[in-house]
mmCIF file of C-alpha atoms in Angstrom:
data_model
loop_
_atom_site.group_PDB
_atom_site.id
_atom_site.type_symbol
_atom_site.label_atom_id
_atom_site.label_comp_id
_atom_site.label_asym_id
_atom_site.label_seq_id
_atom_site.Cartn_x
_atom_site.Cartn_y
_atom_site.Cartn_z
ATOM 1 C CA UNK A 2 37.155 121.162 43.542
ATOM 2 C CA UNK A 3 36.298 124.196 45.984
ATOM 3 C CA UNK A 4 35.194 121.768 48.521
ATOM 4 C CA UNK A 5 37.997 119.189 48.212
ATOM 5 C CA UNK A 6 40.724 122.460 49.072
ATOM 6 C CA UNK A 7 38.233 123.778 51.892
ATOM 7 C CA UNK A 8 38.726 119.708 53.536
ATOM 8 C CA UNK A 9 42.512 120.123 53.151
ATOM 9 C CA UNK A 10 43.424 119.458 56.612
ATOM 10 C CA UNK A 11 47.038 121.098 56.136
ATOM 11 C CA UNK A 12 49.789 121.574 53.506
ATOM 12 C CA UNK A 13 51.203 118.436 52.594
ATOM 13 C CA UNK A 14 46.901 117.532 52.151
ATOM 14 C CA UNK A 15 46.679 120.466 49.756
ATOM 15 C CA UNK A 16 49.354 120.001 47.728
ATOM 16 C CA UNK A 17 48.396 116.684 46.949
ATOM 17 C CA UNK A 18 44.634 117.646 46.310
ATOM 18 C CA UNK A 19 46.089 120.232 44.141
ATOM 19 C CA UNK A 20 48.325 117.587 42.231
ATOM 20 C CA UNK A 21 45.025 115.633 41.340
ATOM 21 C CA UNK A 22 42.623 118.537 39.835
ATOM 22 C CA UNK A 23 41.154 117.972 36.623
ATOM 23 C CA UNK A 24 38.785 121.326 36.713
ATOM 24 C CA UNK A 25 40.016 123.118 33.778
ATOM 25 C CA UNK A 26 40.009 121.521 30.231
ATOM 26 C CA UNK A 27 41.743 123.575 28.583
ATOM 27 C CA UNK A 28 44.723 123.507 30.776
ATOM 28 C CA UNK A 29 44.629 119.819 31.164
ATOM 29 C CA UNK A 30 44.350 119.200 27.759
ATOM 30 C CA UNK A 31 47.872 121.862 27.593
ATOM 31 C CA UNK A 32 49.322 120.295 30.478
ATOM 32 C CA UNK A 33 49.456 116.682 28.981
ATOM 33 C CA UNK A 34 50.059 117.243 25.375
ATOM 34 C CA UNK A 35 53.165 119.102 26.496
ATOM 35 C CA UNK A 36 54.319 116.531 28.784
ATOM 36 C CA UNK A 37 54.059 113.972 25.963
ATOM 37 C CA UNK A 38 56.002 115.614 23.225
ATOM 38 C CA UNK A 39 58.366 117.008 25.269
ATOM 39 C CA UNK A 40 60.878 119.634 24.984
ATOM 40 C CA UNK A 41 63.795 117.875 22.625
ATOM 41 C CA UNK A 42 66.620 119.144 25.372
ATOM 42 C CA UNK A 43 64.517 116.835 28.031
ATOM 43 C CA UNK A 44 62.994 114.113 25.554
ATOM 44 C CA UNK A 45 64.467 111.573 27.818
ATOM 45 C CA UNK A 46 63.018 113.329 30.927
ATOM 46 C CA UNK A 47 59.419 112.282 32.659
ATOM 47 C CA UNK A 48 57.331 115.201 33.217
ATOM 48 C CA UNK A 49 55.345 116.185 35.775
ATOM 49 C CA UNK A 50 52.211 117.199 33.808
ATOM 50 C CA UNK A 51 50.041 117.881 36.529
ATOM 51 C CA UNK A 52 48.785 121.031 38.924
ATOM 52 C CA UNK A 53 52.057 121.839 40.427
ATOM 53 C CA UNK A 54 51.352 122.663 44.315
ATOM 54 C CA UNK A 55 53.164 125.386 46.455
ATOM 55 C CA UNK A 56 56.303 125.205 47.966
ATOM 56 C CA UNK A 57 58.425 126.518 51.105
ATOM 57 C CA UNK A 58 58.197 126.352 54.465
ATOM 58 C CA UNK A 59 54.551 125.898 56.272
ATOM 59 C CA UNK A 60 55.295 129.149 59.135
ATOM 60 C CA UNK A 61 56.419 131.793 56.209
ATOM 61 C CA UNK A 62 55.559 135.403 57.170
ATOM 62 C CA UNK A 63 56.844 136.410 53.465
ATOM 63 C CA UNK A 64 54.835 134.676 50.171
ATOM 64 C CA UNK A 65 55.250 135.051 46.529
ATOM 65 C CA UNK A 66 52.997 134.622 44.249
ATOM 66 C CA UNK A 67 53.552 134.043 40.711
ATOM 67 C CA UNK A 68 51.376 133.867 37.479
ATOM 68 C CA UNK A 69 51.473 129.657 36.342
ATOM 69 C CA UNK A 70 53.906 127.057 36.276
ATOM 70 C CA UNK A 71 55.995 127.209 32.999
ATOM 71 C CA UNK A 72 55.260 124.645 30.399
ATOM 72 C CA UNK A 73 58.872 122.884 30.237
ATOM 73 C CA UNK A 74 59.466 124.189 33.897
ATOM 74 C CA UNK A 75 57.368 123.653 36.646
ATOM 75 C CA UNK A 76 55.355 121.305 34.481
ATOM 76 C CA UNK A 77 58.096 119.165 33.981
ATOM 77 C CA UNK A 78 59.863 119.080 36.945
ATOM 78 C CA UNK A 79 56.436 119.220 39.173
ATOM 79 C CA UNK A 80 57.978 122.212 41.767
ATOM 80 C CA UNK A 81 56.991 125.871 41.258
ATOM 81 C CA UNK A 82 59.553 127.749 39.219
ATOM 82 C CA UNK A 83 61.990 124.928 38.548
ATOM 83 C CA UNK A 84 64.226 124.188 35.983
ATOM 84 C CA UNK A 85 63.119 127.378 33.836
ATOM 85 C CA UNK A 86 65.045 130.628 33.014
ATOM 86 C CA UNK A 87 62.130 132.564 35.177
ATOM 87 C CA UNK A 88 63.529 129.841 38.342
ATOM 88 C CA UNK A 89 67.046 130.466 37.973
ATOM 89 C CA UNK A 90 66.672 134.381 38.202
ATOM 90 C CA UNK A 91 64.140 134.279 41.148
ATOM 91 C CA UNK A 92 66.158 131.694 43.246
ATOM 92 C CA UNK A 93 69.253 133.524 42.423
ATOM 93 C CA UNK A 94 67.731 136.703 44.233
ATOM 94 C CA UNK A 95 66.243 134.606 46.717
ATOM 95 C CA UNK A 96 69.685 133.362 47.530
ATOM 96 C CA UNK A 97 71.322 136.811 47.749
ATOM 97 C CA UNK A 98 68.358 137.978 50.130
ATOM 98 C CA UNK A 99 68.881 135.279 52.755
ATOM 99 C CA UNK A 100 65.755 133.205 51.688
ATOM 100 C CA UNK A 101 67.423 130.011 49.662
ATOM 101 C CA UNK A 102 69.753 127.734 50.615
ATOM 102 C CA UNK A 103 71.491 127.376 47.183
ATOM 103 C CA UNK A 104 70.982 130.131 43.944
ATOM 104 C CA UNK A 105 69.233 127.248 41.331
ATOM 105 C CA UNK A 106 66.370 124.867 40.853
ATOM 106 C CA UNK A 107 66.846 122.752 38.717
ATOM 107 C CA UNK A 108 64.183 119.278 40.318
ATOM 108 C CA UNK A 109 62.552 119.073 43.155
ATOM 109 C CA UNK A 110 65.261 116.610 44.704
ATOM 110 C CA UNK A 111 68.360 119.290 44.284
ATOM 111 C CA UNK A 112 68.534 119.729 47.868
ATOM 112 C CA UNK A 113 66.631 123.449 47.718
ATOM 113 C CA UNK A 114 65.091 124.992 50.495
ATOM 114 C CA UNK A 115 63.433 128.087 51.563
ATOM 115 C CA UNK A 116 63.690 130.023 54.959
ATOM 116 C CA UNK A 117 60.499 131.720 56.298
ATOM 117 C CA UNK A 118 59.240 131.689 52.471
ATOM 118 C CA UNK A 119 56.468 129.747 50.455
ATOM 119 C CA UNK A 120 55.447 130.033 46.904
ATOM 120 C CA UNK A 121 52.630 129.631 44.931
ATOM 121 C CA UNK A 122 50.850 130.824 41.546
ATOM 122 C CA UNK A 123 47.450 131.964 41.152
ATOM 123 C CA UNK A 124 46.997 129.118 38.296
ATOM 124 C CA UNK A 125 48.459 125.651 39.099
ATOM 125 C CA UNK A 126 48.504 124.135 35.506
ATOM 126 C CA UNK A 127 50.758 125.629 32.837
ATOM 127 C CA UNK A 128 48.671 127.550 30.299
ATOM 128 C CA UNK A 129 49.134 127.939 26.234
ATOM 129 C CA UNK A 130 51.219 130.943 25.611
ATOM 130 C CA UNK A 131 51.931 131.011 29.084
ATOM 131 C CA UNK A 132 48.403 133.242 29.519
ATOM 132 C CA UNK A 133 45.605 131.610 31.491
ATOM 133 C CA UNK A 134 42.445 133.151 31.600
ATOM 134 C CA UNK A 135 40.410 134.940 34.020
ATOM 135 C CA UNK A 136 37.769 132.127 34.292
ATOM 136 C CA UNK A 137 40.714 129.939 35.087
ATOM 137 C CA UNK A 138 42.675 131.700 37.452
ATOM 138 C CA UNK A 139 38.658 132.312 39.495
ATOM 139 C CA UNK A 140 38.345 128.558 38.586
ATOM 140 C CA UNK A 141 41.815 128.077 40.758
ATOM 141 C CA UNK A 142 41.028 130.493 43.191
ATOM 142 C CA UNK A 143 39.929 128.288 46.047
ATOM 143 C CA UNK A 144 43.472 126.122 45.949
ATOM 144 C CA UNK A 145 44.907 130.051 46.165
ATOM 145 C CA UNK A 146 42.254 130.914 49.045
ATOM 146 C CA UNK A 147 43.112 127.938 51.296
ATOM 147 C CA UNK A 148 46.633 127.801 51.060
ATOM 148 C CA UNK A 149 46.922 131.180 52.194
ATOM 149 C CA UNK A 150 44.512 130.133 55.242
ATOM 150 C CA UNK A 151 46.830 127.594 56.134
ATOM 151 C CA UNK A 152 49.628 129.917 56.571
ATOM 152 C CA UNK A 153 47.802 132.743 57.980
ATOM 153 C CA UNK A 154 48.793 132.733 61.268
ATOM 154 C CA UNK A 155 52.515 133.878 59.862
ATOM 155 C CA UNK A 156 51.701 135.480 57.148
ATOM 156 C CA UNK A 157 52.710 139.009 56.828
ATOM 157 C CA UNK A 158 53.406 139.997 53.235
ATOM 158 C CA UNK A 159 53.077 138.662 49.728
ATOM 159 C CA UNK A 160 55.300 139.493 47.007
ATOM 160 C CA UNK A 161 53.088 139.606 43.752
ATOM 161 C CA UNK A 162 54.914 138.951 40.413
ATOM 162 C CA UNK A 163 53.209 140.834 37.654
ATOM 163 C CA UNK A 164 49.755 142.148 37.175
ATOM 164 C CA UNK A 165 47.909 138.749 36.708
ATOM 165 C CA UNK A 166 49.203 137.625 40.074
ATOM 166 C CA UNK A 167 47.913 141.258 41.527
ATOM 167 C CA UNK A 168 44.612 141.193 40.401
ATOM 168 C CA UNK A 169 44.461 137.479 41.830
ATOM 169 C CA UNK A 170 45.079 139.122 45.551
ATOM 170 C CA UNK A 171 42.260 141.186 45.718
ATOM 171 C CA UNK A 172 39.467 138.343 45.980
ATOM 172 C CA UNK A 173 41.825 136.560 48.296
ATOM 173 C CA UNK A 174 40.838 139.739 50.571
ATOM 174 C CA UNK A 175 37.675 138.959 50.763
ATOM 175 C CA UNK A 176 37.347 134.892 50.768
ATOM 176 C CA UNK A 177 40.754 134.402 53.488
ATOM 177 C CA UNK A 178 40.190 137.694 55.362
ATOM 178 C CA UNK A 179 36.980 138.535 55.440
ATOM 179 C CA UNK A 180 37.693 142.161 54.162
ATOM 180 C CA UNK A 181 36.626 143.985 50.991
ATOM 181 C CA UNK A 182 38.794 144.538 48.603
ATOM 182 C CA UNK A 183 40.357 148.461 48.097
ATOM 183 C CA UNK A 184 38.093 150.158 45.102
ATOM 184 C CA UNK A 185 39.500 151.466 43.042
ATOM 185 C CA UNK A 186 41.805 148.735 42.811
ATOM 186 C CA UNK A 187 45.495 149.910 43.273
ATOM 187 C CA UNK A 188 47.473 150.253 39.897
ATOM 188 C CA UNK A 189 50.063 147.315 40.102
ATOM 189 C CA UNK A 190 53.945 148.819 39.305
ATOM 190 C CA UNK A 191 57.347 147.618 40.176
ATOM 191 C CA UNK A 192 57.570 148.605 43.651
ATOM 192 C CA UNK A 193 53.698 149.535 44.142
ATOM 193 C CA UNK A 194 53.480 148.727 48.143
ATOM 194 C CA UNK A 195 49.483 148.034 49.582
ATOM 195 C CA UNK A 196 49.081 147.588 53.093
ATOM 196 C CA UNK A 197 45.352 147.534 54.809
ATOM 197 C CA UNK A 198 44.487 146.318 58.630
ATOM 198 C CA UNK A 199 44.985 143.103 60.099
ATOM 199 C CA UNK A 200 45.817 141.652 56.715
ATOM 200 C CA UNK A 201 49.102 140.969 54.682
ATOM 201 C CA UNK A 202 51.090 143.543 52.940
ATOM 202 C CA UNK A 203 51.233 143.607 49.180
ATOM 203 C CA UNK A 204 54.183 144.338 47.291
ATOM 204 C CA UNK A 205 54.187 144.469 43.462
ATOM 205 C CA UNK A 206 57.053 142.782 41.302
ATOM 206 C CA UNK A 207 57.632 142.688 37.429
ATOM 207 C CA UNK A 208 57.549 138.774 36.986
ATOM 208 C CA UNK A 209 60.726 136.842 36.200
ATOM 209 C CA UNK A 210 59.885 136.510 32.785
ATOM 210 C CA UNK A 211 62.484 136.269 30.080
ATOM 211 C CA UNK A 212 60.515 138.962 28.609
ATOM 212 C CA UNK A 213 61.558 141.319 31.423
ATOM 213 C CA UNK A 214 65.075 139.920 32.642
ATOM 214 C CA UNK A 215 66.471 139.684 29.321
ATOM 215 C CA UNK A 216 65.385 143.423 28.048
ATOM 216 C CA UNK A 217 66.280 144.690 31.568
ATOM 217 C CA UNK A 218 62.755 145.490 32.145
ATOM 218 C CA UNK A 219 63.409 143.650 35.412
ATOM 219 C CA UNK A 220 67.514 143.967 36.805
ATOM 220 C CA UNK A 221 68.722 141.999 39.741
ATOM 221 C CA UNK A 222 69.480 145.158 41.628
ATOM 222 C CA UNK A 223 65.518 145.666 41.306
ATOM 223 C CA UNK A 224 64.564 142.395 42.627
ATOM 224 C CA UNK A 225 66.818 142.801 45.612
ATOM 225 C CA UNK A 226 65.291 145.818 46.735
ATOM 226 C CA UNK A 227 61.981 144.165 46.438
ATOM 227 C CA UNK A 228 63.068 141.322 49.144
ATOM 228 C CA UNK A 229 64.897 143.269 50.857
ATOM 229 C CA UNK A 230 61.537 145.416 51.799
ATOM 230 C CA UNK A 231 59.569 142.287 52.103
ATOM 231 C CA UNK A 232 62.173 141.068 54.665
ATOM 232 C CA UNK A 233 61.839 144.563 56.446
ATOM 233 C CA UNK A 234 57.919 144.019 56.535
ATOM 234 C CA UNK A 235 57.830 140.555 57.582
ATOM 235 C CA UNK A 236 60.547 141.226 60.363
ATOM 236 C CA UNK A 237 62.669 139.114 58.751
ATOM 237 C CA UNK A 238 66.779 139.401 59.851
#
């Protein structure tokens, strides 16, 4: 698998590398029991039930990176945080900010796009309980590690959403840039802010969860100033 997303010539060859990995069988097992018994609301649906690769434009200075695609989300509808509560609060910032062309996602052919954006998560396969592990996210790393070579050249700051998708930057450091990784690690917060040389800011986000958007944990007001800085970093009007 590492060597099959090192040959990925360019995007659209990742994504569909990414679309046929089998690596982890735990999450495959997940992946495909899900996508045959369905959610009731979409029993008449087809699911995805596969890796679900990155999406956005290929020149994006600004990145966000999320945790895993959502069992009855991105699994099902086969594009990153799509047709899932999680979706419909991110795009709906991403909208305000500039960065969508329309507030929802609701399948991949609902006309959405991104400007000077691309997302990703850190796992590509939705995990039980929405937790993967940390031998699975290292397991994934390498799909991680070369998309963010591919966009290098524009890259200038990535938008992490929640702790598991901070601690998956770190190694990316190391394996993209050639640079080791800040020890101690920095503490990951709402609004923590990394920056090092020559490499991509980090900003840290509370993920989209229901957990957090539904207590208030996580307010739209607080997501707002989040893009809004990573627009100011990336030089983004």
């Amino acid at each position: 698998m590492a060597a099959r997303a090192r040959r990925a010539a360019d995007l659209p060859d990742l994504d569909g590398a990414v679309s046929g990995c089998f690596a982890c069988p735990r999450l495959v097992a997940w992946r495909e029991e899900v996508a045959r018994t369905k959610r009731a609301a979409f029993r008449h649906q087809e699911y995805w039930g596969r890796p679900v690769p990155g999406f956005g434009v290929p020149d994006a200075p600004i990145a966000i990176l999320g945790l895993a695609p959502a069992a009855h989300g991105g699994n099902r509808t086969g594009r990153i945080f799509t047709g899932d509560r999680s979706g419909d609060v991110l795009f709906a910032a991403l909208h305000r900010a500039g960065l969508a062309n329309q507030p929802t996602s609701v399948a991949r052919d609902d006309g959405l796009t991104l400007r000077a954006t691309r997302i990703f998560s850190a796992v590509r396969c939705a995990p039980p309980d929405n937790k993967p592990t940390p031998g699975e996210r290292d397991t994934c790393a390498p799909w991680l590690h070369r998309e963010l070579e591919l966009i290098r050249p524009t890259l200038r700051v990535v938008v992490a959403l929640g702790a598991f998708a901070w601690a998956a930057w770190w190694p990316a450091l190391r394996a993209v840039y050639g640079v080791r990784p800040p020890s101690p690690r920095p503490v990951f917060g709402h609004g923590a802010h990394w920056s090092g040389t020559a490499v991509p800011e980090v900003l840290g986000c509370y993920h989209v969860s229901q957990q957090n958007t539904f207590t208030g944990r996580l307010t739209p007001r607080m997501l707002d100033e989040v893009f809004i800085r990573a627009k100011q970093v990336a030089g983004v009007d």
